[in-house]
XYZ file of C-alpha atoms in Angstrom:
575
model
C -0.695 1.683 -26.337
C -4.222 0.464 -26.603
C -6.828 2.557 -25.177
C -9.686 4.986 -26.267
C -10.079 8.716 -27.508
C -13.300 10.438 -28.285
C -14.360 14.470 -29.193
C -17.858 15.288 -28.714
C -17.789 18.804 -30.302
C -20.629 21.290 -32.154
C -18.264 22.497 -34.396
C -16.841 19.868 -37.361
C -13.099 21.149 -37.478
C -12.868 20.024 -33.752
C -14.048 16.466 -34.432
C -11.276 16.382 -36.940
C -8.738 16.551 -34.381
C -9.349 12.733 -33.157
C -6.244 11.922 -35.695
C -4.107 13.804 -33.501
C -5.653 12.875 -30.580
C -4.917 9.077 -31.466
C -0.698 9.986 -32.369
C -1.220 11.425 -29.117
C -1.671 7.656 -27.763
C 1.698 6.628 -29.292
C 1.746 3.077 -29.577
C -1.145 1.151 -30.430
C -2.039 -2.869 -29.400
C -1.448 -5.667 -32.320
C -5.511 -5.809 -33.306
C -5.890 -2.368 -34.659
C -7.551 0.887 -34.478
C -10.873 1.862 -35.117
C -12.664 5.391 -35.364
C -16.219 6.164 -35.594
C -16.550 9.803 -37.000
C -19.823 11.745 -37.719
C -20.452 15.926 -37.649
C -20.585 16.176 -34.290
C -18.204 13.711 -32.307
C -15.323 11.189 -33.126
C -14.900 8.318 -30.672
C -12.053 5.752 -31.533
C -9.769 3.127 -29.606
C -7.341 0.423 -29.939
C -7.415 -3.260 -28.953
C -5.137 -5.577 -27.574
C -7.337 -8.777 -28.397
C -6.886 -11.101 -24.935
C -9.740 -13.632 -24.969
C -12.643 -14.217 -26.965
C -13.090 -13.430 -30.908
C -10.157 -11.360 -32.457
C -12.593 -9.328 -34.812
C -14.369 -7.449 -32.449
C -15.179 -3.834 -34.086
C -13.800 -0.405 -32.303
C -16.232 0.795 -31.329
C -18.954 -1.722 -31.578
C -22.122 -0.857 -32.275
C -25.913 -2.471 -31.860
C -27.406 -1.305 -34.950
C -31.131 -2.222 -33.195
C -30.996 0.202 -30.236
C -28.402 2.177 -31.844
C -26.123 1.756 -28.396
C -22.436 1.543 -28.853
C -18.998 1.313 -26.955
C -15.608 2.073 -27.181
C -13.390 0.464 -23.942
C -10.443 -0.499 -23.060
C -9.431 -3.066 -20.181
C -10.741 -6.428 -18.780
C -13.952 -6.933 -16.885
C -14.214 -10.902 -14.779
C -17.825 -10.877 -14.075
C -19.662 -10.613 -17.065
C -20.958 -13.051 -19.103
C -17.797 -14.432 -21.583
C -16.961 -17.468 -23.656
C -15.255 -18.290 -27.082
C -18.145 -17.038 -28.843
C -18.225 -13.437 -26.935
C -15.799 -10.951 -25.299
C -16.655 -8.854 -22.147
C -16.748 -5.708 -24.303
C -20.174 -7.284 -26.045
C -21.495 -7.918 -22.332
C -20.553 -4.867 -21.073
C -22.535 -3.089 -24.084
C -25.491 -5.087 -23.073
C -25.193 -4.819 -19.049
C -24.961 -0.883 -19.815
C -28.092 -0.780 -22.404
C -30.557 -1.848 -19.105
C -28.112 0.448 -16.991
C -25.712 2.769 -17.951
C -24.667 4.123 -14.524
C -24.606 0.363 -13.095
C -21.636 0.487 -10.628
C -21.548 -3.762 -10.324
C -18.367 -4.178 -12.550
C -15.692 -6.100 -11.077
C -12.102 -5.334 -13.373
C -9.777 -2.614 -14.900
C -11.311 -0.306 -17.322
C -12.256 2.628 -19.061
C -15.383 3.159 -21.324
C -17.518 5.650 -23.189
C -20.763 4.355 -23.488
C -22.840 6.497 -26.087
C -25.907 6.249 -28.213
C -25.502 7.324 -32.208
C -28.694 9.392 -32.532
C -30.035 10.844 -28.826
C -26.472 12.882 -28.264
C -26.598 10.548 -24.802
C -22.895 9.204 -23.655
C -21.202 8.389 -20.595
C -17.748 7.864 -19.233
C -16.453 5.812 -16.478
C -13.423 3.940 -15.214
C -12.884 1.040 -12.651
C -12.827 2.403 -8.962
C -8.854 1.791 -8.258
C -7.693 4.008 -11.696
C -6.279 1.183 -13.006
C -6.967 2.169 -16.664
C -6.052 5.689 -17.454
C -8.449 8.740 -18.247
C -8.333 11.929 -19.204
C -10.348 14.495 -19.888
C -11.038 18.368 -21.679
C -13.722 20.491 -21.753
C -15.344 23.788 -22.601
C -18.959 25.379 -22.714
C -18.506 23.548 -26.900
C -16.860 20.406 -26.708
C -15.339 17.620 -24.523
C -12.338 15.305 -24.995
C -11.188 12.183 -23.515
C -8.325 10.536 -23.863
C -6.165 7.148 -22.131
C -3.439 9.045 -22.905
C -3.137 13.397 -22.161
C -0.422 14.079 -25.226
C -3.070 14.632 -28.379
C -6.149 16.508 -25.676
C -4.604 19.613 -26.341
C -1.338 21.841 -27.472
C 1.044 20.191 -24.102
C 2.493 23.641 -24.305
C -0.142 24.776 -22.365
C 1.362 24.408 -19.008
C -0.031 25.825 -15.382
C 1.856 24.287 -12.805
C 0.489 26.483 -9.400
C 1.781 26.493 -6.728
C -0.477 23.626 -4.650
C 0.587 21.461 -8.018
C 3.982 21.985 -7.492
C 3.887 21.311 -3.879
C 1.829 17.731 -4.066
C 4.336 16.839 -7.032
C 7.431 17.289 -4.901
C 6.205 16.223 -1.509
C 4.326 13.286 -2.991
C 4.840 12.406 -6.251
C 1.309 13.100 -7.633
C -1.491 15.313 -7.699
C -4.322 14.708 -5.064
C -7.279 15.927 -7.196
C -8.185 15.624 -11.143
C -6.113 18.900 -11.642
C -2.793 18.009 -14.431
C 0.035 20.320 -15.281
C -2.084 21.420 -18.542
C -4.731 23.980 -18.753
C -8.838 22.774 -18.721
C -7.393 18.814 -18.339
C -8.226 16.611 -15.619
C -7.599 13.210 -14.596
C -10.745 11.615 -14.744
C -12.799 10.542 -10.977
C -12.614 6.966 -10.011
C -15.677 7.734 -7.622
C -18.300 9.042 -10.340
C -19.828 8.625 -13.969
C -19.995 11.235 -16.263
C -23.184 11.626 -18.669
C -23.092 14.043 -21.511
C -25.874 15.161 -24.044
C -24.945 17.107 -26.756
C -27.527 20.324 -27.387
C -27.667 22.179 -30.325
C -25.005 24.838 -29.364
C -23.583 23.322 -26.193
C -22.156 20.506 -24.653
C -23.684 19.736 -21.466
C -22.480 17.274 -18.630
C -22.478 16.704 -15.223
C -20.921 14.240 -12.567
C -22.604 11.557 -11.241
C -22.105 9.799 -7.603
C -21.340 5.774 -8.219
C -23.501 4.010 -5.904
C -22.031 1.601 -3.489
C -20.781 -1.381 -5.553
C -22.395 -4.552 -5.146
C -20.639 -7.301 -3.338
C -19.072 -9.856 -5.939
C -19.395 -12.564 -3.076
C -20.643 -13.556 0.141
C -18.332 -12.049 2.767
C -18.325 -15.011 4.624
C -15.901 -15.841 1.912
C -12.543 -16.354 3.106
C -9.522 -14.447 1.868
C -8.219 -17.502 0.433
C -11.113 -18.393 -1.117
C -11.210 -15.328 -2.975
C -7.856 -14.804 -4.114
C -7.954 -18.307 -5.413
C -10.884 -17.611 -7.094
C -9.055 -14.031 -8.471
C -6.127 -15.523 -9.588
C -8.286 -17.744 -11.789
C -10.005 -15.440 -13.203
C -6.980 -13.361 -13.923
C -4.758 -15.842 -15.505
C -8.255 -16.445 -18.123
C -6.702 -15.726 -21.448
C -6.036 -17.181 -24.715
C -2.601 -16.024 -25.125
C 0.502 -16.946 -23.800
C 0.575 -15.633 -19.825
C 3.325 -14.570 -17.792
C 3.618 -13.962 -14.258
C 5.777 -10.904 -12.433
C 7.753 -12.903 -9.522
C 9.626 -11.139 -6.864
C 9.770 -13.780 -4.346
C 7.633 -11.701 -1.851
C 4.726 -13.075 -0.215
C 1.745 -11.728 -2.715
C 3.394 -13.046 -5.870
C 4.343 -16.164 -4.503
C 0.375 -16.777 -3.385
C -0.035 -16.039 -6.775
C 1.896 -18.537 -8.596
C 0.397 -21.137 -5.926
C -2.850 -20.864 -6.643
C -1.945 -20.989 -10.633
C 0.375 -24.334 -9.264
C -2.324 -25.861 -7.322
C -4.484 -25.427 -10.214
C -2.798 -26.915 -12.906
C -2.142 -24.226 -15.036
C 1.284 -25.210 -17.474
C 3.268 -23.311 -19.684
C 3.676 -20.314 -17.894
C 6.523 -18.112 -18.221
C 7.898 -16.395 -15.073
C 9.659 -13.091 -14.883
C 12.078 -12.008 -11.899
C 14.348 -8.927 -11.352
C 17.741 -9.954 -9.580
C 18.618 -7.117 -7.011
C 20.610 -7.848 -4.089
C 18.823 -9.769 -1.975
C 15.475 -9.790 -3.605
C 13.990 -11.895 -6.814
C 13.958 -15.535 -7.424
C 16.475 -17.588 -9.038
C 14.556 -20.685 -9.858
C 11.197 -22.062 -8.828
C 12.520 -24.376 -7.017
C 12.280 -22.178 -3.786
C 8.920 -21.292 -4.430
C 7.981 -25.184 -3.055
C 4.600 -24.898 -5.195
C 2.101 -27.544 -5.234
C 1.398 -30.144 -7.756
C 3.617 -30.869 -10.985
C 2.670 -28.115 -13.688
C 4.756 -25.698 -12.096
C 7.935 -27.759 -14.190
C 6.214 -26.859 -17.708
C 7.114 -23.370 -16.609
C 9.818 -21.021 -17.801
C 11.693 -18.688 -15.472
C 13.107 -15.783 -16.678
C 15.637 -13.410 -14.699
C 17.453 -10.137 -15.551
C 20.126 -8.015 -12.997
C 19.639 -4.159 -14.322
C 23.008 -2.477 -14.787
C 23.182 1.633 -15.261
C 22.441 1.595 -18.751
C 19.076 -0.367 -18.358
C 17.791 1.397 -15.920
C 18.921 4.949 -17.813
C 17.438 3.702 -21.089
C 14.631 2.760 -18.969
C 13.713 6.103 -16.934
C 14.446 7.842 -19.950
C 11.566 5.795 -22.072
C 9.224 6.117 -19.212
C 10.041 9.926 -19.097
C 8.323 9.769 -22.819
C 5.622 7.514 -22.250
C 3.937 8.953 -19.474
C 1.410 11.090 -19.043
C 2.275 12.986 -15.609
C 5.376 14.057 -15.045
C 6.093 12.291 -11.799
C 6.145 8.343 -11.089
C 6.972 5.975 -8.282
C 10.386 4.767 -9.605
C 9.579 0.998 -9.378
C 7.901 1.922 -13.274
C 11.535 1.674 -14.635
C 11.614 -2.023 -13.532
C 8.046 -3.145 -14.486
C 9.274 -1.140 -17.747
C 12.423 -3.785 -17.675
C 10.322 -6.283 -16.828
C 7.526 -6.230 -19.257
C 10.211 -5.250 -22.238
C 11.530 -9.009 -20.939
C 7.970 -10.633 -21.525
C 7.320 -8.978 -24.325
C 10.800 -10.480 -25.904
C 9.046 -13.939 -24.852
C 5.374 -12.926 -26.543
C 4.263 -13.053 -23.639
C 0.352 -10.868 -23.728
C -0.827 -11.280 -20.025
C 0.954 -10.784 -17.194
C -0.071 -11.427 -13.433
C 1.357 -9.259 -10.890
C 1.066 -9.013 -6.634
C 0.680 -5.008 -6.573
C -2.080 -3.491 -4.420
C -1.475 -5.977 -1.639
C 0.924 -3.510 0.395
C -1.823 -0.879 0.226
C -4.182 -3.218 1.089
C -2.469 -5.148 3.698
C 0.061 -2.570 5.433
C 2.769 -3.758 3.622
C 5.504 -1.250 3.443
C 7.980 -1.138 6.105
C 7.341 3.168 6.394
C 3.834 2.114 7.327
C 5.448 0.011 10.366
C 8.163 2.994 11.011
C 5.460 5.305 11.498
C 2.970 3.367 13.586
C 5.847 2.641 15.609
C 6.061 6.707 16.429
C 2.340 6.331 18.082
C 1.198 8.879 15.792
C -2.476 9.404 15.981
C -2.515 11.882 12.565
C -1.954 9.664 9.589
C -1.199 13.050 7.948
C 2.033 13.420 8.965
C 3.110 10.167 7.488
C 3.196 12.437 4.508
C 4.020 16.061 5.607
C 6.120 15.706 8.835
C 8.953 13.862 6.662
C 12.074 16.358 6.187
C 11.638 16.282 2.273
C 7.817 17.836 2.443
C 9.584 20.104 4.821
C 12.290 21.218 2.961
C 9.504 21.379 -0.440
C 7.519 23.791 1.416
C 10.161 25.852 2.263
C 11.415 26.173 -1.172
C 7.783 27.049 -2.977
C 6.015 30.757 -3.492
C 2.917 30.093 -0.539
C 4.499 27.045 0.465
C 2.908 27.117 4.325
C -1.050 27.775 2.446
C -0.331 24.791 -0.024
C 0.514 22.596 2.730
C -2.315 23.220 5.345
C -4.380 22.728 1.542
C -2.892 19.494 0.969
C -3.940 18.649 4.692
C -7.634 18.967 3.870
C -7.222 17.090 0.791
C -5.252 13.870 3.146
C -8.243 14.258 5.376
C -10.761 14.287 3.195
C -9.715 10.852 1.871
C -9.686 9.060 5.456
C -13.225 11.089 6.688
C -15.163 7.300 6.612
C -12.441 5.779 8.407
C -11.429 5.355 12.093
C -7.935 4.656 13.618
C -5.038 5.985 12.355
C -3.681 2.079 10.239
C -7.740 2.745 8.352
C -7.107 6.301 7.818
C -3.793 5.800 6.265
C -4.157 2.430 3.974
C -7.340 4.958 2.808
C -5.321 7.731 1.820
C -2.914 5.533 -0.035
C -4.869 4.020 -2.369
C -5.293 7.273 -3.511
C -1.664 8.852 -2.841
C 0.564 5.721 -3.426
C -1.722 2.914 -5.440
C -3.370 5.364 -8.236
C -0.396 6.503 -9.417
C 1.787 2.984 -9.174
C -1.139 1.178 -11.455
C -1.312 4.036 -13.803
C 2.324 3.794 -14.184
C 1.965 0.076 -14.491
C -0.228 0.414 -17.507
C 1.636 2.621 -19.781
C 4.810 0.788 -19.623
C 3.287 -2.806 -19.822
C 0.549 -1.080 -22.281
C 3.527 0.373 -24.321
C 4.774 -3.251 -24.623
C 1.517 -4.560 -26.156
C 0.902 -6.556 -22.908
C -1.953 -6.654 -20.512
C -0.946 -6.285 -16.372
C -3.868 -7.948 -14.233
C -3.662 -7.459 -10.754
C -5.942 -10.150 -8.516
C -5.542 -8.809 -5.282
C -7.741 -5.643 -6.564
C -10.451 -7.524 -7.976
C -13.796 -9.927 -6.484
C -14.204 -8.909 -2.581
C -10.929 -9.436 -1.839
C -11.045 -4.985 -0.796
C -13.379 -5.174 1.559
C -12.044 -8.769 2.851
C -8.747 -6.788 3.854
C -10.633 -4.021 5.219
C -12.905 -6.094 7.138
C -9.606 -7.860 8.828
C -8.031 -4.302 9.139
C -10.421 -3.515 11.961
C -9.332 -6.696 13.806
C -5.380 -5.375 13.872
C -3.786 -4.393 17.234
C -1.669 -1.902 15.920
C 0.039 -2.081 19.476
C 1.822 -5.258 18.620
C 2.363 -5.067 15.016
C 5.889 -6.335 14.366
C 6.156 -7.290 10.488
C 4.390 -5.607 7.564
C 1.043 -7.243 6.155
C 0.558 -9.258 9.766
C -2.515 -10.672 8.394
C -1.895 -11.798 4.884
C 1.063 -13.478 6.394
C -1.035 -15.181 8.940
C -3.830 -16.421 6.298
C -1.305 -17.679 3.964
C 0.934 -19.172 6.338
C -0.931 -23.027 6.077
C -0.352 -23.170 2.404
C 3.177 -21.093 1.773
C 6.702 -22.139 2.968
C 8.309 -20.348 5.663
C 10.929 -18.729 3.475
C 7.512 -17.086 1.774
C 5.652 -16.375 4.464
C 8.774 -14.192 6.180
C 10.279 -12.571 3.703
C 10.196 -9.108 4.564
C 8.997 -6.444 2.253
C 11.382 -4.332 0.203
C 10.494 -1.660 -1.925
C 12.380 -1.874 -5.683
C 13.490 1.721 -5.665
C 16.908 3.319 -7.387
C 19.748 4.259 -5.444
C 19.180 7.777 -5.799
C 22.830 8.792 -5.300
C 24.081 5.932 -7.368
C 21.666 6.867 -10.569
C 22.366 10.780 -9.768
C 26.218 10.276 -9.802
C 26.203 11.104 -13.677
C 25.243 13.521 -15.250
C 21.480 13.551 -14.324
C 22.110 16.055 -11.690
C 23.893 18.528 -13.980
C 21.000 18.226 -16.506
C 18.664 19.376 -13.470
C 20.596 22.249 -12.985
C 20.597 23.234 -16.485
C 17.104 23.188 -16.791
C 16.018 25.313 -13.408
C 18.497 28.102 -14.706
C 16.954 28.132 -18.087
C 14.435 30.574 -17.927
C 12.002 28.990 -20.529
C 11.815 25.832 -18.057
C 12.212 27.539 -14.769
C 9.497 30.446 -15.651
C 6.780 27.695 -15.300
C 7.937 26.734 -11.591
C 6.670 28.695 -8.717
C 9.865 28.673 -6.380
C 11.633 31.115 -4.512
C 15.177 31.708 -5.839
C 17.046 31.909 -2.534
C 15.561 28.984 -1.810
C 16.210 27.157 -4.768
C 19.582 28.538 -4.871
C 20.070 27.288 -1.395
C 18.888 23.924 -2.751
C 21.204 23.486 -6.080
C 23.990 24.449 -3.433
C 23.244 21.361 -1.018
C 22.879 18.987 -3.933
C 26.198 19.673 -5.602
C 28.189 19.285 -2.147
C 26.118 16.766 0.140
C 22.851 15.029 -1.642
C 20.964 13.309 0.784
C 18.480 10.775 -0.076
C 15.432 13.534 1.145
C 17.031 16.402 -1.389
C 17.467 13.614 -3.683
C 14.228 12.443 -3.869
C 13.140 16.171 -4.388
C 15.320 16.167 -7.623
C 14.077 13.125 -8.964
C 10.876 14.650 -8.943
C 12.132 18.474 -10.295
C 14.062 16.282 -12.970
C 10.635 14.495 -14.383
C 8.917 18.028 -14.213
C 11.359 19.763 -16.339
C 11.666 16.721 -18.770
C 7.823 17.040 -18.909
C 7.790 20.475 -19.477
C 10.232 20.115 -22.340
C 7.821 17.455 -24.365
C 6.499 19.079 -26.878
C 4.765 16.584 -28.849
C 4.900 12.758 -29.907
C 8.080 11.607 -30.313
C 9.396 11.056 -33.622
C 9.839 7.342 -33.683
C 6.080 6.641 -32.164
C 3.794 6.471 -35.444
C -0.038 5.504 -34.891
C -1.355 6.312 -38.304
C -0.155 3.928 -40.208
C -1.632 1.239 -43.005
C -4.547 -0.403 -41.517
C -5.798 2.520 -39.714
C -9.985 2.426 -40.381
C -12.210 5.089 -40.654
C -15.781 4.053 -39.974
């Protein structure tokens, strides 16, 4: 797992717990680890060396203005070339403004100065790189990873957590299942400055970010232009290809612009995935130096699968497509494969999930109850202590994500970038991360946001008869047919197929066992009543609710690294 870790503390037997806070990442990238270590803070990461010179130091310093930087992700519009890596632009860009909001990529930094006690935090604007945080009136932590921040038997799971967990599959503020840690804001910059007894910090707004181009561009244009950048690397590249519409763009535009060698990677379910690139009808001839790969996931993949991603995580819940980009990324990382395109973000972007159409078809002026009117929130609110106060809570929260937008299509593609996106791409990180590869996603990066956003205001949600109308209409001039109308599916589980085993028996082992079940705020009749409908008719709505209790109690039961994850090992350096 590469990432970063860091303790700004007054007190020296804190700073000394950065070697379990870096176990606590569990696997670490090919290039190494490096700590920096002093009285008063620790700040360390690994690297996953992608382009530019290998023997880049963690952190890196500039001994003349005493300005250094520990980060961890990929940043496109900087200056970069063989003879320097974004990480030594971004230290620079940062030195004439460290709360500069222009960066166009994935990441998460701490950006700190050796003798003033100055240091900031920040991550890209979508979460696509993991952060975490802990702090007291003495000392803060950060982390890319929440195992190692503090003792994870410190668990408060209220009753609001419980609810958003179930209902939705994530938390909807920085709040985790552990004590004084927080998911760090993808909407502000921390800066810190250490005083002589205290640790003082405070939150600041990002300003607007600046345009990366003209928006006269067209959407073309700039995914072009984003694939490009993407697929910059000097190792070997891969590309995730279901055969839908946004990775299919994607392996155009890397067709149409020569790029060889490539090694494709498809999952075979039913109807979906792609057999051989022959259907793709791609541009040009360097599409035939590439390799396609294809697997078909029987039971035991997938179990192996949702089990590892179980330990790899760092919140308890996750969108169930993770167990086949875990499958997936295992399968490039058999090939060395180090980057890895992929199409996610465009359904968020681009109304692209066929619920979107389902409930726009219902004339439904309150995005909200896309989320809460569904029988499973119902049923979740029914079975938790306060259930009817956590959901008109969760209301405000779904509001207060869509307050800048108007019409209910705007109000909803706002709220799930937050609700459905965050979550997906921080998924997407820790099982490609715990491969040693890098996922890159272009439709997130250069203008290509406010492109869709723009055209979002120009849909007649009256007539909308296919999921992302308007991507399908851009691309249609350069795509096939086949392409351009294949209709969206979602790679989910079969809930009753997966929960025929044993899994469901394990779930009710762990609510009756008091150790497990003393942590969850439910009502026992309730629950009872629940267990009861489960074991005689499982629908896919109480199904879906066990999932979700399943990946709680696992959660709650982690107690630590696992055994067979070791971090410090020979080569570790202490700087």
């Amino acid at each position: 797992m590469c990432g970063i870790v860091g303790i700004f503390s007054r007190e020296k037997e804190s700073v000394n717990d950065i070697f379990t806070m870096v176990k606590g990442m569990e696997e670490r990238g090919p290039d190494g680890l490096g700590l920096l270590q002093t009285r008063n803070y620790a700040i360390g990461g690994t690297r996953l060396s992608i382009t530019g010179p290998q023997m880049v130091p963690v952190p890196l310093i500039d001994n003349l203005s005493s300005w250094g930087i520990v980060y961890n992700g990929e940043i496109y519009n900087v200056k970069k070339d063989s003879n320097r890596t974004d990480t030594e632009s971004l230290l620079e860009c940062l030195q004439h403004n460290p709360l500069s909001n222009h960066f166009d990529g994935m990441f998460a930094y701490c950006f700190f100065n050796l003798n003033n006690g100055f240091a900031y935090l920040n991550r890209d604007s979508f979460g696509i790189k993991p952060l975490y945080y802990l702090s007291n009136a003495k000392e803060l932590r950060f982390s890319s990873k929440i195992f190692g921040l503090k003792d994870p038997k410190d668990i408060n799971i209220s009753s609001q957590l419980l609810f958003e967990y179930l209902s939705l599959g994530r938390s909807l503020d920085s709040n985790t299942i552990f004590n004084d840690i927080y998911s760090f804001p993808t909407d502000k910059v921390l800066k810190l400055k250490q005083e002589n007894e205290y640790i003082n910090y405070s939150f600041i707004e990002k300003t607007k970010k600046e345009e990366i181009n003209n928006n006269d561009n067209s959407l073309i244009d700039s995914l072009r232009e984003s694939v490009i950048e993407c697929a910059d690397t000097e190792k070997p590249l891969g590309l995730f290809l279901s055969g839908g519409i946004d990775s299919t763009a994607i392996a155009y535009f890397l067709a149409e612009n020569g790029v060889k060698n490539i090694k494709t990677f498809s999952l075979l379910l039913g109807e979906d995935g792609i057999t051989t690139l022959n259907e793709l009808n791609l541009p040009g001839e360097s599409w035939k130096t590439w390799t396609h790969f294809t697997i078909s996931p029987n039971n035991e993949n997938i179990n192996r699968a949702f089990t590892k991603v179980l330990n790899i995580t760092s919140e308890p819940c996750f969108p169930m497509s993770s167990v086949y980009t875990y499958l997936l990324s295992e399968m490039a990382a058999k090939e060395n494969i180090k980057v890895v395109l992929s199409g996610e973000g465009a359904d968020e972007l681009f109304f692209g999930y066929q619920s979107y159409l389902d409930f726009i078809k219902k004339q439904d002026s309150n995005f909200v109850n896309f989320y809460l009117e569904k029988s499973s929130s119902k049923l979740v609110e029914s079975m938790i202590d306060g259930g009817n106060y956590t959901k008109k809570i969760t209301t405000v929260k779904l509001n207060s994500f869509a307050e800048k937008e108007t019409g209910v299509v705007s109000q909803l593609l706002a709220a799930e970038k937050i609700v459905s996106l965050r979550p997906l791409l921080d998924r997407i990180d820790s099982t490609s991360m715990y491969h040693s590869i890098e996922i890159r996603v272009p439709f997130l990066h250069r203008d290509i946001p406010s492109i869709a956003k723009e055209m979002l205001n120009t849909l007649d949600k009256e007539n909308i008869k296919d999921t992302k109308p308007l991507l399908r209409k851009e691309l249609k001039p350069i795509l096939s047919q086949k392409s351009v109308s294949t209709p969206k599916r979602p790679l989910r589980l079969n809930l009753k197929n997966y929960f025929h085993q044993n899994k469901l028996e394990e779930l009710f082992e762990n609510l009756n066992d008091r150790e497990v079940n003393s942590f969850l705020p439910l009502k026992e009749r309730e629950l009872e009543n629940f267990i009861e409908n489960l074991r005689h008719n499982p629908t896919e709505e109480t199904l879906l609710i066990a999932i979700r209790l399943y990946q709680i109690c696992y959660f709650i039961r982690r107690t630590g690294v696992p055994e067979d994850n070791k971090v410090l090992d020979k080569g570790t350096a202490v700087i």
